[in-house]
Amino acid sequence: MTGHRRRRDRVLTRFAGVLVATGAMVATAFVVASPAGASVAAPTATISGWAATAPLSTARARHTATRLADGRVLVAGGVSSKAVLSSSEVYDPGTGTWQAAADLPVAVADAAAVTLPDGTVLVAGGAGTATELYNPATNVWTVGPPMPEPTYSTTFAATLPNGHIFVLGDIAAEYNPANRTWRALGAAPAMTRPSNNDTTMLASGDVVTLRAMEYSCCMPGAPMTGPSVYHWATDTWTTLPVPPVNPGDRNVTVAALPNGNVMLGGGVLNYLWFPQSAGTVMEVDPTTGSWTIDAGTLYSGDVLVSLPNGSILATGGSSTADVDHVYSPTARTWADVPGRNSDHATLTPLANGTVLAAGGYSDRNYDSSYVVLQNQAAIFTPTPTSTPPPATHHIGDLDNATAASSLRKWQPRVTATVLDATGRAVSGATVSATFTSHKGTLTCVTATNGTCTLGGFSLGRSTLSTVLRVTNVAKASSTYASIANSDPDGDSNGTTITVKRT
């Protein structure tokens, strides 16, 4: 990403009694913004990744968007300029068109929706304990079993590895589609700070959320706790360490990275009348709790989206220039792409690797609070990526030490540090090595800091030195690149080191 642009935080605007969170709107080449029901022709030209597609029949925000089993996308509920909506419609990526679907039994906004194993869609949250089920085959909605406790805030839902549905709003709950029952998840922390896109599911099925983070009282609030992790296999919660830099005291979004970490960005530092973009992008390892500051800065309100090709799209932020950003986890760099001038659009990954953005709102007058709900829709196509080089690791340092085991014996020890191609510590690597004056091969496994120690056997005092030689470093899904072995302090070549008796 290049440069910094003027930023604007979201404000709260009322549409005929409906409270809607709104953000900055900036110029774009193909925005389709219109009141509900208006007919607007959608250009089809592709602009650096984004291409407009047919607009929604109803302009809406705070709606759900769910990919169906057949690849189509169901959009349901939300708010118009006048009321909470019960209408729904279906997008067909094959034809690029929308078709009206049946109305929901209960109008809903800020809900979450997920496709169940049998192909039906569950809509939950945003409307107390009410839930609704949609059958795409019959185009029929039915009232679902009520949630165990009401939730009215922005809701997240995803399918757990056991087929159950994890739902997070003001509460955490689990739905069992097989017997249509709910249960509240015990020992969940208080979800006091719900926000859009503040929760993500990892490949393991565990869930990382920011909405239980605690902040200090003053503006801007500083985090006093880190993100929370729900471990589905044990039905337990843990809290990660506090971020090293304030990610913002509101509007922070998250996305899962291919390496298992979670990226945070797009937050706002709330200085009352003059909110500022937190800017900093960082990631946390949900297993170890270690934090890393990543390159680049984001605009306030940028939403992070995990793309099917492993990259991260940051879109919808507040700036005077209409710019989105794409992060490459392999290169650990950001690239700017023209944006699409829409905030709070739903972003749904499609089966072909593209992403459908639908609805949302936009402020055409940057210095006013006039907000236009949008019926625009667009497709983001990630830049084709070449096959990334295979992951490699190597010895990044060898350090020796000795210890006396008795008056007549001593013990050599060598601490090995294993790094990946980017210089980051590699945990769980098995280092194999031999010592002269000692039979057999010794092994050790690196800790989270990438180090482990070899040796510990005894040699007679008459043996003045011994030489360690690293014979292999094994790590799943990574290749040992011995040619890259090195030692920054120069006491070895990264492969062999001499340990002298002291």
PDB file of N, CA and C in Angstrom, residues 117-178:
ATOM      1  N   PRO A 117     -26.140 -28.986   6.385  1.00  0.00           N
ATOM      2  CA  PRO A 117     -25.750 -30.165   5.602  1.00  0.00           C
ATOM      3  C   PRO A 117     -26.811 -30.652   4.633  1.00  0.00           C
ATOM      4  N   ASP A 118     -28.100 -30.451   4.945  1.00  0.00           N
ATOM      5  CA  ASP A 118     -29.161 -30.926   4.051  1.00  0.00           C
ATOM      6  C   ASP A 118     -29.506 -29.913   2.963  1.00  0.00           C
ATOM      7  N   GLY A 119     -28.766 -28.789   2.903  1.00  0.00           N
ATOM      8  CA  GLY A 119     -28.991 -27.794   1.864  1.00  0.00           C
ATOM      9  C   GLY A 119     -29.892 -26.656   2.262  1.00  0.00           C
ATOM     10  N   THR A 120     -30.619 -26.772   3.371  1.00  0.00           N
ATOM     11  CA  THR A 120     -31.439 -25.664   3.844  1.00  0.00           C
ATOM     12  C   THR A 120     -30.544 -24.596   4.472  1.00  0.00           C
ATOM     13  N   VAL A 121     -31.122 -23.424   4.691  1.00  0.00           N
ATOM     14  CA  VAL A 121     -30.368 -22.296   5.235  1.00  0.00           C
ATOM     15  C   VAL A 121     -30.967 -21.894   6.575  1.00  0.00           C
ATOM     16  N   LEU A 122     -30.114 -21.762   7.576  1.00  0.00           N
ATOM     17  CA  LEU A 122     -30.528 -21.285   8.895  1.00  0.00           C
ATOM     18  C   LEU A 122     -30.192 -19.814   9.019  1.00  0.00           C
ATOM     19  N   VAL A 123     -31.172 -18.989   9.413  1.00  0.00           N
ATOM     20  CA  VAL A 123     -30.970 -17.570   9.715  1.00  0.00           C
ATOM     21  C   VAL A 123     -31.233 -17.387  11.200  1.00  0.00           C
ATOM     22  N   ALA A 124     -30.257 -16.810  11.911  1.00  0.00           N
ATOM     23  CA  ALA A 124     -30.388 -16.666  13.363  1.00  0.00           C
ATOM     24  C   ALA A 124     -29.745 -15.364  13.791  1.00  0.00           C
ATOM     25  N   GLY A 125     -30.237 -14.816  14.917  1.00  0.00           N
ATOM     26  CA  GLY A 125     -29.663 -13.597  15.475  1.00  0.00           C
ATOM     27  C   GLY A 125     -30.325 -12.348  14.929  1.00  0.00           C
ATOM     28  N   GLY A 126     -30.104 -11.245  15.655  1.00  0.00           N
ATOM     29  CA  GLY A 126     -30.621  -9.961  15.215  1.00  0.00           C
ATOM     30  C   GLY A 126     -32.078  -9.719  15.531  1.00  0.00           C
ATOM     31  N   ALA A 127     -32.817 -10.737  15.970  1.00  0.00           N
ATOM     32  CA  ALA A 127     -34.254 -10.583  16.219  1.00  0.00           C
ATOM     33  C   ALA A 127     -34.667 -11.385  17.441  1.00  0.00           C
ATOM     34  N   GLY A 128     -33.945 -11.204  18.539  1.00  0.00           N
ATOM     35  CA  GLY A 128     -34.276 -11.916  19.755  1.00  0.00           C
ATOM     36  C   GLY A 128     -33.910 -13.380  19.651  1.00  0.00           C
ATOM     37  N   THR A 129     -34.860 -14.254  19.951  1.00  0.00           N
ATOM     38  CA  THR A 129     -34.605 -15.697  19.891  1.00  0.00           C
ATOM     39  C   THR A 129     -35.077 -16.316  18.578  1.00  0.00           C
ATOM     40  N   ALA A 130     -35.650 -15.511  17.682  1.00  0.00           N
ATOM     41  CA  ALA A 130     -36.234 -16.041  16.455  1.00  0.00           C
ATOM     42  C   ALA A 130     -35.174 -16.615  15.519  1.00  0.00           C
ATOM     43  N   THR A 131     -35.503 -17.736  14.898  1.00  0.00           N
ATOM     44  CA  THR A 131     -34.676 -18.310  13.830  1.00  0.00           C
ATOM     45  C   THR A 131     -35.605 -18.690  12.673  1.00  0.00           C
ATOM     46  N   GLU A 132     -35.027 -18.775  11.475  1.00  0.00           N
ATOM     47  CA  GLU A 132     -35.811 -19.072  10.290  1.00  0.00           C
ATOM     48  C   GLU A 132     -35.032 -20.026   9.398  1.00  0.00           C
ATOM     49  N   LEU A 133     -35.746 -20.900   8.696  1.00  0.00           N
ATOM     50  CA  LEU A 133     -35.135 -21.904   7.831  1.00  0.00           C
ATOM     51  C   LEU A 133     -35.671 -21.748   6.414  1.00  0.00           C
ATOM     52  N   TYR A 134     -34.754 -21.768   5.424  1.00  0.00           N
ATOM     53  CA  TYR A 134     -35.147 -21.627   4.022  1.00  0.00           C
ATOM     54  C   TYR A 134     -34.813 -22.891   3.256  1.00  0.00           C
ATOM     55  N   ASN A 135     -35.774 -23.380   2.490  1.00  0.00           N
ATOM     56  CA  ASN A 135     -35.576 -24.549   1.636  1.00  0.00           C
ATOM     57  C   ASN A 135     -35.442 -24.072   0.191  1.00  0.00           C
ATOM     58  N   PRO A 136     -34.216 -24.088  -0.378  1.00  0.00           N
ATOM     59  CA  PRO A 136     -34.034 -23.601  -1.749  1.00  0.00           C
ATOM     60  C   PRO A 136     -34.796 -24.423  -2.783  1.00  0.00           C
ATOM     61  N   ALA A 137     -35.012 -25.698  -2.505  1.00  0.00           N
ATOM     62  CA  ALA A 137     -35.691 -26.556  -3.475  1.00  0.00           C
ATOM     63  C   ALA A 137     -37.148 -26.177  -3.651  1.00  0.00           C
ATOM     64  N   THR A 138     -37.783 -25.723  -2.563  1.00  0.00           N
ATOM     65  CA  THR A 138     -39.203 -25.385  -2.618  1.00  0.00           C
ATOM     66  C   THR A 138     -39.465 -23.886  -2.523  1.00  0.00           C
ATOM     67  N   ASN A 139     -38.400 -23.099  -2.278  1.00  0.00           N
ATOM     68  CA  ASN A 139     -38.534 -21.649  -2.095  1.00  0.00           C
ATOM     69  C   ASN A 139     -39.522 -21.333  -0.968  1.00  0.00           C
ATOM     70  N   VAL A 140     -39.356 -22.043   0.146  1.00  0.00           N
ATOM     71  CA  VAL A 140     -40.259 -21.865   1.283  1.00  0.00           C
ATOM     72  C   VAL A 140     -39.449 -21.583   2.538  1.00  0.00           C
ATOM     73  N   TRP A 141     -39.909 -20.572   3.298  1.00  0.00           N
ATOM     74  CA  TRP A 141     -39.341 -20.262   4.618  1.00  0.00           C
ATOM     75  C   TRP A 141     -40.240 -20.851   5.695  1.00  0.00           C
ATOM     76  N   THR A 142     -39.635 -21.341   6.766  1.00  0.00           N
ATOM     77  CA  THR A 142     -40.383 -21.790   7.932  1.00  0.00           C
ATOM     78  C   THR A 142     -39.726 -21.230   9.187  1.00  0.00           C
ATOM     79  N   VAL A 143     -40.510 -21.133  10.246  1.00  0.00           N
ATOM     80  CA  VAL A 143     -39.974 -20.670  11.526  1.00  0.00           C
ATOM     81  C   VAL A 143     -39.167 -21.800  12.148  1.00  0.00           C
ATOM     82  N   GLY A 144     -37.952 -21.491  12.593  1.00  0.00           N
ATOM     83  CA  GLY A 144     -37.096 -22.495  13.193  1.00  0.00           C
ATOM     84  C   GLY A 144     -37.210 -22.514  14.707  1.00  0.00           C
ATOM     85  N   PRO A 145     -36.554 -23.455  15.363  1.00  0.00           N
ATOM     86  CA  PRO A 145     -36.582 -23.525  16.821  1.00  0.00           C
ATOM     87  C   PRO A 145     -35.899 -22.307  17.423  1.00  0.00           C
ATOM     88  N   PRO A 146     -36.444 -21.745  18.505  1.00  0.00           N
ATOM     89  CA  PRO A 146     -35.876 -20.526  19.079  1.00  0.00           C
ATOM     90  C   PRO A 146     -34.505 -20.759  19.706  1.00  0.00           C
ATOM     91  N   MET A 147     -33.683 -19.718  19.653  1.00  0.00           N
ATOM     92  CA  MET A 147     -32.385 -19.770  20.319  1.00  0.00           C
ATOM     93  C   MET A 147     -32.577 -19.809  21.834  1.00  0.00           C
ATOM     94  N   PRO A 148     -31.576 -20.303  22.581  1.00  0.00           N
ATOM     95  CA  PRO A 148     -31.741 -20.417  24.037  1.00  0.00           C
ATOM     96  C   PRO A 148     -31.830 -19.078  24.745  1.00  0.00           C
ATOM     97  N   GLU A 149     -31.229 -18.035  24.161  1.00  0.00           N
ATOM     98  CA  GLU A 149     -31.295 -16.690  24.725  1.00  0.00           C
ATOM     99  C   GLU A 149     -31.372 -15.701  23.578  1.00  0.00           C
ATOM    100  N   PRO A 150     -31.967 -14.528  23.799  1.00  0.00           N
ATOM    101  CA  PRO A 150     -32.090 -13.560  22.702  1.00  0.00           C
ATOM    102  C   PRO A 150     -30.757 -12.905  22.359  1.00  0.00           C
ATOM    103  N   THR A 151     -30.598 -12.544  21.103  1.00  0.00           N
ATOM    104  CA  THR A 151     -29.441 -11.771  20.659  1.00  0.00           C
ATOM    105  C   THR A 151     -29.909 -10.787  19.602  1.00  0.00           C
ATOM    106  N   TYR A 152     -29.475  -9.549  19.748  1.00  0.00           N
ATOM    107  CA  TYR A 152     -29.899  -8.490  18.835  1.00  0.00           C
ATOM    108  C   TYR A 152     -28.727  -7.856  18.088  1.00  0.00           C
ATOM    109  N   SER A 153     -27.509  -8.173  18.481  1.00  0.00           N
ATOM    110  CA  SER A 153     -26.348  -7.544  17.865  1.00  0.00           C
ATOM    111  C   SER A 153     -25.949  -8.265  16.583  1.00  0.00           C
ATOM    112  N   THR A 154     -24.990  -7.684  15.878  1.00  0.00           N
ATOM    113  CA  THR A 154     -24.420  -8.311  14.684  1.00  0.00           C
ATOM    114  C   THR A 154     -24.016  -9.744  15.005  1.00  0.00           C
ATOM    115  N   THR A 155     -24.405 -10.686  14.169  1.00  0.00           N
ATOM    116  CA  THR A 155     -24.264 -12.103  14.482  1.00  0.00           C
ATOM    117  C   THR A 155     -23.314 -12.785  13.504  1.00  0.00           C
ATOM    118  N   PHE A 156     -22.559 -13.749  14.025  1.00  0.00           N
ATOM    119  CA  PHE A 156     -21.653 -14.580  13.229  1.00  0.00           C
ATOM    120  C   PHE A 156     -22.121 -16.022  13.331  1.00  0.00           C
ATOM    121  N   ALA A 157     -22.034 -16.762  12.229  1.00  0.00           N
ATOM    122  CA  ALA A 157     -22.392 -18.182  12.248  1.00  0.00           C
ATOM    123  C   ALA A 157     -21.479 -18.947  11.305  1.00  0.00           C
ATOM    124  N   ALA A 158     -21.125 -20.168  11.678  1.00  0.00           N
ATOM    125  CA  ALA A 158     -20.278 -21.023  10.841  1.00  0.00           C
ATOM    126  C   ALA A 158     -20.491 -22.468  11.253  1.00  0.00           C
ATOM    127  N   THR A 159     -20.182 -23.374  10.342  1.00  0.00           N
ATOM    128  CA  THR A 159     -20.361 -24.805  10.583  1.00  0.00           C
ATOM    129  C   THR A 159     -19.122 -25.387  11.246  1.00  0.00           C
ATOM    130  N   LEU A 160     -19.316 -26.069  12.383  1.00  0.00           N
ATOM    131  CA  LEU A 160     -18.230 -26.733  13.091  1.00  0.00           C
ATOM    132  C   LEU A 160     -17.888 -28.065  12.417  1.00  0.00           C
ATOM    133  N   PRO A 161     -16.709 -28.606  12.688  1.00  0.00           N
ATOM    134  CA  PRO A 161     -16.340 -29.889  12.076  1.00  0.00           C
ATOM    135  C   PRO A 161     -17.311 -31.031  12.382  1.00  0.00           C
ATOM    136  N   ASN A 162     -18.051 -30.946  13.489  1.00  0.00           N
ATOM    137  CA  ASN A 162     -19.008 -32.007  13.825  1.00  0.00           C
ATOM    138  C   ASN A 162     -20.367 -31.808  13.166  1.00  0.00           C
ATOM    139  N   GLY A 163     -20.483 -30.798  12.288  1.00  0.00           N
ATOM    140  CA  GLY A 163     -21.736 -30.553  11.591  1.00  0.00           C
ATOM    141  C   GLY A 163     -22.688 -29.641  12.321  1.00  0.00           C
ATOM    142  N   HIS A 164     -22.400 -29.316  13.573  1.00  0.00           N
ATOM    143  CA  HIS A 164     -23.233 -28.382  14.317  1.00  0.00           C
ATOM    144  C   HIS A 164     -22.917 -26.948  13.874  1.00  0.00           C
ATOM    145  N   ILE A 165     -23.793 -26.016  14.229  1.00  0.00           N
ATOM    146  CA  ILE A 165     -23.636 -24.623  13.811  1.00  0.00           C
ATOM    147  C   ILE A 165     -23.278 -23.767  15.023  1.00  0.00           C
ATOM    148  N   PHE A 166     -22.143 -23.081  14.943  1.00  0.00           N
ATOM    149  CA  PHE A 166     -21.711 -22.145  15.983  1.00  0.00           C
ATOM    150  C   PHE A 166     -22.298 -20.783  15.653  1.00  0.00           C
ATOM    151  N   VAL A 167     -22.987 -20.180  16.610  1.00  0.00           N
ATOM    152  CA  VAL A 167     -23.603 -18.862  16.427  1.00  0.00           C
ATOM    153  C   VAL A 167     -23.137 -17.945  17.554  1.00  0.00           C
ATOM    154  N   LEU A 168     -22.693 -16.754  17.183  1.00  0.00           N
ATOM    155  CA  LEU A 168     -22.185 -15.797  18.161  1.00  0.00           C
ATOM    156  C   LEU A 168     -22.817 -14.439  17.918  1.00  0.00           C
ATOM    157  N   GLY A 169     -23.557 -13.966  18.908  1.00  0.00           N
ATOM    158  CA  GLY A 169     -24.123 -12.626  18.878  1.00  0.00           C
ATOM    159  C   GLY A 169     -23.832 -11.970  20.210  1.00  0.00           C
ATOM    160  N   ASP A 170     -24.878 -11.646  20.964  1.00  0.00           N
ATOM    161  CA  ASP A 170     -24.682 -11.227  22.357  1.00  0.00           C
ATOM    162  C   ASP A 170     -24.337 -12.435  23.213  1.00  0.00           C
ATOM    163  N   ILE A 171     -24.670 -13.617  22.714  1.00  0.00           N
ATOM    164  CA  ILE A 171     -24.384 -14.875  23.399  1.00  0.00           C
ATOM    165  C   ILE A 171     -23.686 -15.816  22.425  1.00  0.00           C
ATOM    166  N   ALA A 172     -23.171 -16.919  22.960  1.00  0.00           N
ATOM    167  CA  ALA A 172     -22.608 -17.981  22.125  1.00  0.00           C
ATOM    168  C   ALA A 172     -23.505 -19.206  22.254  1.00  0.00           C
ATOM    169  N   ALA A 173     -23.901 -19.780  21.129  1.00  0.00           N
ATOM    170  CA  ALA A 173     -24.807 -20.928  21.144  1.00  0.00           C
ATOM    171  C   ALA A 173     -24.435 -21.880  20.025  1.00  0.00           C
ATOM    172  N   GLU A 174     -24.958 -23.105  20.132  1.00  0.00           N
ATOM    173  CA  GLU A 174     -24.685 -24.140  19.131  1.00  0.00           C
ATOM    174  C   GLU A 174     -25.994 -24.789  18.726  1.00  0.00           C
ATOM    175  N   TYR A 175     -26.170 -24.944  17.404  1.00  0.00           N
ATOM    176  CA  TYR A 175     -27.380 -25.554  16.866  1.00  0.00           C
ATOM    177  C   TYR A 175     -27.055 -26.917  16.272  1.00  0.00           C
ATOM    178  N   ASN A 176     -27.851 -27.919  16.628  1.00  0.00           N
ATOM    179  CA  ASN A 176     -27.688 -29.272  16.096  1.00  0.00           C
ATOM    180  C   ASN A 176     -28.748 -29.490  15.022  1.00  0.00           C
ATOM    181  N   PRO A 177     -28.357 -29.481  13.734  1.00  0.00           N
ATOM    182  CA  PRO A 177     -29.365 -29.625  12.673  1.00  0.00           C
ATOM    183  C   PRO A 177     -30.058 -30.984  12.684  1.00  0.00           C
ATOM    184  N   ALA A 178     -29.388 -32.007  13.209  1.00  0.00           N
ATOM    185  CA  ALA A 178     -29.964 -33.355  13.173  1.00  0.00           C
ATOM    186  C   ALA A 178     -31.240 -33.455  13.999  1.00  0.00           C
TER     187      ALA A 178
END
